[in-house]
Coordinates of C-alpha atoms (C1' of nucleotides) in Angstrom, one line a residue:
Chain A
M1 CA 18.4 -54.3 1.7
N2 CA 21.9 -54.0 2.5
L3 CA 21.8 -50.4 2.9
N4 CA 19.1 -50.4 5.5
I5 CA 20.9 -52.9 7.5
E6 CA 24.0 -50.9 7.4
V7 CA 22.3 -47.7 8.4
K8 CA 20.6 -49.4 11.3
H9 CA 23.8 -50.9 12.4
N10 CA 25.6 -47.6 12.5
E11 CA 22.8 -45.5 13.8
K12 CA 24.1 -45.3 17.3
Y13 CA 27.6 -44.3 16.1
E14 CA 26.6 -41.7 13.7
I15 CA 25.8 -39.2 16.3
M16 CA 28.9 -39.8 18.3
E17 CA 32.1 -37.7 18.0
D18 CA 35.2 -39.4 16.8
E19 CA 36.7 -39.1 20.3
Q20 CA 33.7 -40.9 21.8
L21 CA 34.0 -43.6 19.3
I22 CA 37.6 -44.1 20.1
E23 CA 36.7 -44.5 23.7
S24 CA 34.2 -47.2 22.8
V25 CA 36.9 -48.9 20.8
H26 CA 39.3 -48.8 23.7
N27 CA 36.5 -50.3 25.8
G28 CA 36.4 -53.3 23.5
E29 CA 33.6 -52.4 21.2
S30 CA 34.7 -53.9 18.0
E31 CA 31.7 -52.6 16.1
A32 CA 32.8 -49.1 16.9
L33 CA 36.2 -50.0 15.4
D34 CA 34.5 -51.2 12.3
Y35 CA 32.5 -48.1 12.1
L36 CA 35.4 -45.8 12.5
I37 CA 37.5 -47.6 9.9
H38 CA 34.6 -47.6 7.5
K39 CA 34.1 -43.9 8.2
Y40 CA 37.7 -43.0 7.4
R41 CA 38.1 -45.4 4.5
N42 CA 37.7 -42.6 2.0
F43 CA 40.0 -40.4 3.9
V44 CA 42.7 -43.0 3.6
R45 CA 42.0 -43.4 -0.1
A46 CA 42.3 -39.7 -0.7
K47 CA 45.6 -39.7 1.2
A48 CA 46.9 -42.6 -0.6
R49 CA 46.0 -41.2 -4.0
S50 CA 48.7 -38.6 -3.7
Y51 CA 51.2 -41.3 -3.7
F52 CA 50.0 -43.6 -6.4
L53 CA 48.9 -41.1 -8.9
I54 CA 52.0 -41.5 -10.8
G55 CA 52.0 -45.2 -10.8
A56 CA 52.7 -46.5 -7.4
D57 CA 51.0 -49.7 -6.4
K58 CA 47.6 -48.4 -5.2
E59 CA 46.4 -51.3 -3.2
D60 CA 49.6 -51.6 -1.2
I61 CA 49.6 -48.0 -0.3
I62 CA 46.0 -48.1 0.7
Q63 CA 46.7 -51.0 2.8
E64 CA 49.5 -49.1 4.5
G65 CA 47.2 -46.2 5.0
M66 CA 44.6 -48.4 6.6
I67 CA 47.3 -49.7 9.0
G68 CA 48.2 -46.2 9.8
L69 CA 44.5 -45.5 10.5
Y70 CA 44.3 -48.5 12.8
K71 CA 47.3 -47.4 14.7
A72 CA 45.9 -44.0 15.1
I73 CA 42.7 -45.4 16.6
R74 CA 44.7 -47.6 18.8
D75 CA 47.1 -45.0 20.1
Y76 CA 44.9 -41.9 20.2
K77 CA 44.8 -40.3 23.6
E78 CA 41.9 -38.2 24.4
D79 CA 43.8 -35.7 26.5
K80 CA 45.8 -34.7 23.5
L81 CA 45.3 -31.3 22.1
T82 CA 44.7 -32.4 18.5
S83 CA 41.6 -33.8 17.1
F84 CA 41.5 -37.4 16.1
K85 CA 41.3 -36.5 12.5
A86 CA 44.5 -34.6 12.6
F87 CA 46.1 -37.3 14.5
A88 CA 44.9 -39.9 12.1
E89 CA 46.1 -37.9 9.1
L90 CA 49.6 -37.8 10.6
C91 CA 49.6 -41.5 11.4
I92 CA 48.3 -42.5 7.9
T93 CA 50.8 -40.3 6.1
R94 CA 53.7 -41.5 8.2
Q95 CA 52.8 -45.1 7.7
I96 CA 52.6 -44.7 4.0
I97 CA 55.8 -42.8 3.8
T98 CA 57.6 -45.3 5.9
A99 CA 56.4 -48.1 3.8
I100 CA 57.5 -46.5 0.7
K101 CA 60.9 -45.7 2.1
T102 CA 61.3 -49.3 3.2
A103 CA 60.3 -50.5 -0.2
T104 CA 62.7 -48.2 -2.0
R105 CA 65.5 -48.4 0.3
Q106 CA 68.6 -50.2 -0.9
K107 CA 67.0 -50.0 -4.3
H108 CA 69.3 -48.5 -6.7
I109 CA 67.7 -45.3 -7.3
P110 CA 69.1 -43.5 -10.3
L111 CA 70.5 -40.2 -9.5
N112 CA 68.2 -38.5 -11.8
S113 CA 65.1 -39.8 -10.2
Y114 CA 65.1 -39.6 -6.5
V115 CA 61.8 -38.1 -7.2
S116 CA 60.5 -41.5 -7.3
L117 CA 61.1 -41.8 -3.7
D118 CA 57.7 -41.5 -2.5
K119 CA 56.7 -43.9 -5.0
P120 CA 57.0 -47.3 -4.0
I121 CA 59.0 -48.7 -6.7
Y122 CA 58.6 -52.2 -5.8
D123 CA 60.5 -53.4 -8.7
E124 CA 62.0 -52.6 -11.9
E125 CA 59.2 -50.3 -12.7
S126 CA 59.9 -46.6 -12.7
D127 CA 57.2 -45.1 -10.7
R128 CA 57.0 -41.9 -8.9
T129 CA 54.6 -40.7 -6.4
L130 CA 52.7 -37.7 -7.3
M131 CA 53.7 -36.1 -4.0
D132 CA 57.2 -36.8 -4.6
V133 CA 56.9 -35.5 -8.0
I134 CA 55.3 -32.4 -6.8
T135 CA 57.7 -32.0 -4.0
G136 CA 60.7 -33.0 -5.9
A137 CA 62.3 -33.8 -2.6
K138 CA 62.9 -36.9 -0.7
I139 CA 60.9 -37.1 2.4
L140 CA 63.1 -38.5 5.1
N141 CA 61.0 -38.0 8.1
P142 CA 57.9 -36.2 9.4
E143 CA 59.9 -33.1 10.2
E144 CA 61.1 -32.8 6.7
L145 CA 57.6 -33.2 5.6
I146 CA 56.7 -30.0 7.2
I147 CA 59.7 -28.3 5.8
N148 CA 58.8 -29.5 2.4
R149 CA 55.3 -28.3 2.7
E150 CA 56.4 -24.8 1.7
K151 CA 58.1 -26.0 -1.4
Y152 CA 55.1 -28.1 -2.1
D153 CA 52.8 -25.2 -2.0
N154 CA 54.9 -23.3 -4.5
I155 CA 55.3 -26.1 -6.9
E156 CA 51.7 -26.9 -6.7
G157 CA 50.9 -23.6 -8.1
K158 CA 53.3 -24.1 -11.0
I159 CA 51.9 -27.5 -11.7
T160 CA 48.4 -26.3 -11.9
E161 CA 49.5 -23.7 -14.4
L162 CA 50.4 -26.5 -16.7
L163 CA 47.0 -28.1 -16.5
S164 CA 43.9 -27.2 -18.5
D165 CA 40.8 -26.3 -16.7
L166 CA 39.3 -29.7 -17.0
E167 CA 42.5 -31.4 -15.9
R168 CA 42.7 -29.2 -12.9
K169 CA 39.2 -29.9 -11.8
V170 CA 39.5 -33.6 -12.4
L171 CA 42.7 -33.8 -10.5
A172 CA 41.3 -31.9 -7.5
L173 CA 38.3 -34.3 -7.3
Y174 CA 40.5 -37.3 -7.8
L175 CA 42.8 -36.3 -5.0
D176 CA 39.7 -35.8 -3.0
G177 CA 39.2 -39.5 -3.1
Q178 CA 36.3 -39.6 -5.6
S179 CA 35.9 -42.4 -8.1
Y180 CA 35.9 -41.9 -11.9
Q181 CA 32.1 -42.2 -11.9
E182 CA 31.6 -39.7 -9.1
I183 CA 33.9 -37.2 -10.9
S184 CA 32.2 -37.7 -14.2
E185 CA 28.8 -37.0 -12.6
E186 CA 30.1 -33.9 -10.8
L187 CA 31.7 -32.5 -13.9
N188 CA 29.0 -33.7 -16.3
R189 CA 31.5 -35.6 -18.5
H190 CA 31.9 -39.1 -19.6
V191 CA 33.9 -41.3 -17.5
K192 CA 36.1 -41.6 -20.5
S193 CA 36.9 -37.9 -20.4
I194 CA 37.9 -38.2 -16.8
D195 CA 40.2 -41.1 -17.6
N196 CA 41.7 -39.1 -20.5
A197 CA 42.2 -36.0 -18.4
L198 CA 43.9 -38.0 -15.7
Q199 CA 46.2 -39.6 -18.2
R200 CA 47.2 -36.3 -19.4
V201 CA 47.8 -35.0 -15.9
K202 CA 50.0 -37.9 -15.1
R203 CA 52.0 -37.4 -18.2
K204 CA 52.4 -33.8 -17.6
L205 CA 53.5 -34.3 -14.1
E206 CA 56.0 -36.9 -15.2
R207 CA 57.4 -34.6 -17.7
Y208 CA 57.5 -31.8 -15.2
L209 CA 59.4 -34.0 -12.9
E210 CA 62.0 -34.9 -15.3
V211 CA 62.7 -31.3 -16.2
R212 CA 62.7 -30.4 -12.6
E213 CA 65.1 -33.1 -11.6
F214 CA 67.4 -32.1 -14.3
S215 CA 67.5 -28.6 -13.2
M216 CA 68.1 -29.3 -9.5
Chain B
dT1 C1' 33.6 -54.7 -13.3
dA2 C1' 36.1 -50.3 -12.5
dA3 C1' 40.3 -48.3 -13.0
dT4 C1' 44.2 -47.5 -15.8
dC5 C1' 47.1 -47.3 -19.8
dC6 C1' 48.1 -46.8 -24.8
dT7 C1' 47.4 -45.1 -29.3
dA8 C1' 45.2 -42.6 -32.7
dC9 C1' 42.0 -39.0 -34.5
dG10 C1' 39.9 -34.3 -35.1
dG11 C1' 39.4 -29.4 -34.0
dG12 C1' 41.4 -25.2 -33.0
dA13 C1' 45.1 -21.9 -32.0
dA14 C1' 49.6 -20.3 -32.8
dC15 C1' 53.5 -20.0 -35.6
dT16 C1' 56.0 -20.0 -40.2
dG17 C1' 57.2 -19.4 -44.9
dT18 C1' 55.9 -17.4 -49.1
dA19 C1' 53.5 -15.3 -52.8
dT20 C1' 51.0 -11.1 -53.8
Chain C
dA1 C1' 51.7 -5.4 -45.2
dT2 C1' 48.4 -8.9 -46.2
dA3 C1' 46.7 -13.3 -47.2
dC4 C1' 47.0 -18.0 -47.3
dA5 C1' 48.7 -22.8 -47.1
dG6 C1' 51.4 -25.8 -44.3
dT7 C1' 53.1 -27.3 -39.9
dT8 C1' 53.0 -28.0 -35.1
dC9 C1' 51.2 -28.2 -30.5
dC10 C1' 47.5 -28.7 -27.2
dC11 C1' 43.1 -30.2 -25.8
dG12 C1' 39.4 -33.3 -25.7
dT13 C1' 37.6 -37.7 -27.4
dA14 C1' 37.3 -42.6 -28.5
dG15 C1' 38.3 -47.6 -28.9
dG16 C1' 40.6 -51.3 -27.2
dA17 C1' 43.9 -53.8 -24.1
dT18 C1' 45.4 -54.6 -19.6
dT19 C1' 45.2 -54.8 -14.6
dA20 C1' 43.4 -55.5 -10.0

DNA sequence: TAATCCTACGGGAACTGTAT
DNA sequence: ATACAGTTCCCGTAGGATTA
């Protein structure tokens, strides 16, 4: 079956450290590249989710995230102090944010909703990124990201206060990159319940955003 | 087909007004 | 003060439509 083939195919890579894999890629092993990209696919998905939860275009953001991943693989230097994973996370995040910024730039952004910044508002739609919503601040560059991290932590606490138990759990797993089905199995609920919980979470976050924007 | 959105429904808790 | 009916809000659920 498919599965077996895949397993065999990756056998030799499974025991390798990311850093070794990178080296292989740099030496021209395209299979190592495939493996790495596959391995980090869910990671990218999880990262991207923060940005499309509130309605951004999921596929586009994931694409950007994958580009960031690719760049990370391409540019990672072994002698760096950071692990590849940390480096990749940075690259992916930066790529996504840059893409969103580009998409939203020169877009008339209503004063009351810069929150939508992270959200790629490709068009007339009013979308906001979860992260933006949560952060409530525009992210101008990586440095600001770090600065905003503190605010983010605060706000995160407040937001989770708004959510019910189920909603909180579902959100956590969702942001973890899990699918509806995986979440439903984990929590022993119908997929429908997951969907509903997510819907409520989104609505709450949107509402929270509005209030927040208003008071800032 | 899976993910997502929209709308409506039912149960329960909290609140309110009122009659006793 | 107590009891009770009516109202409102929140949570979870469900069906169906839409989107990717």
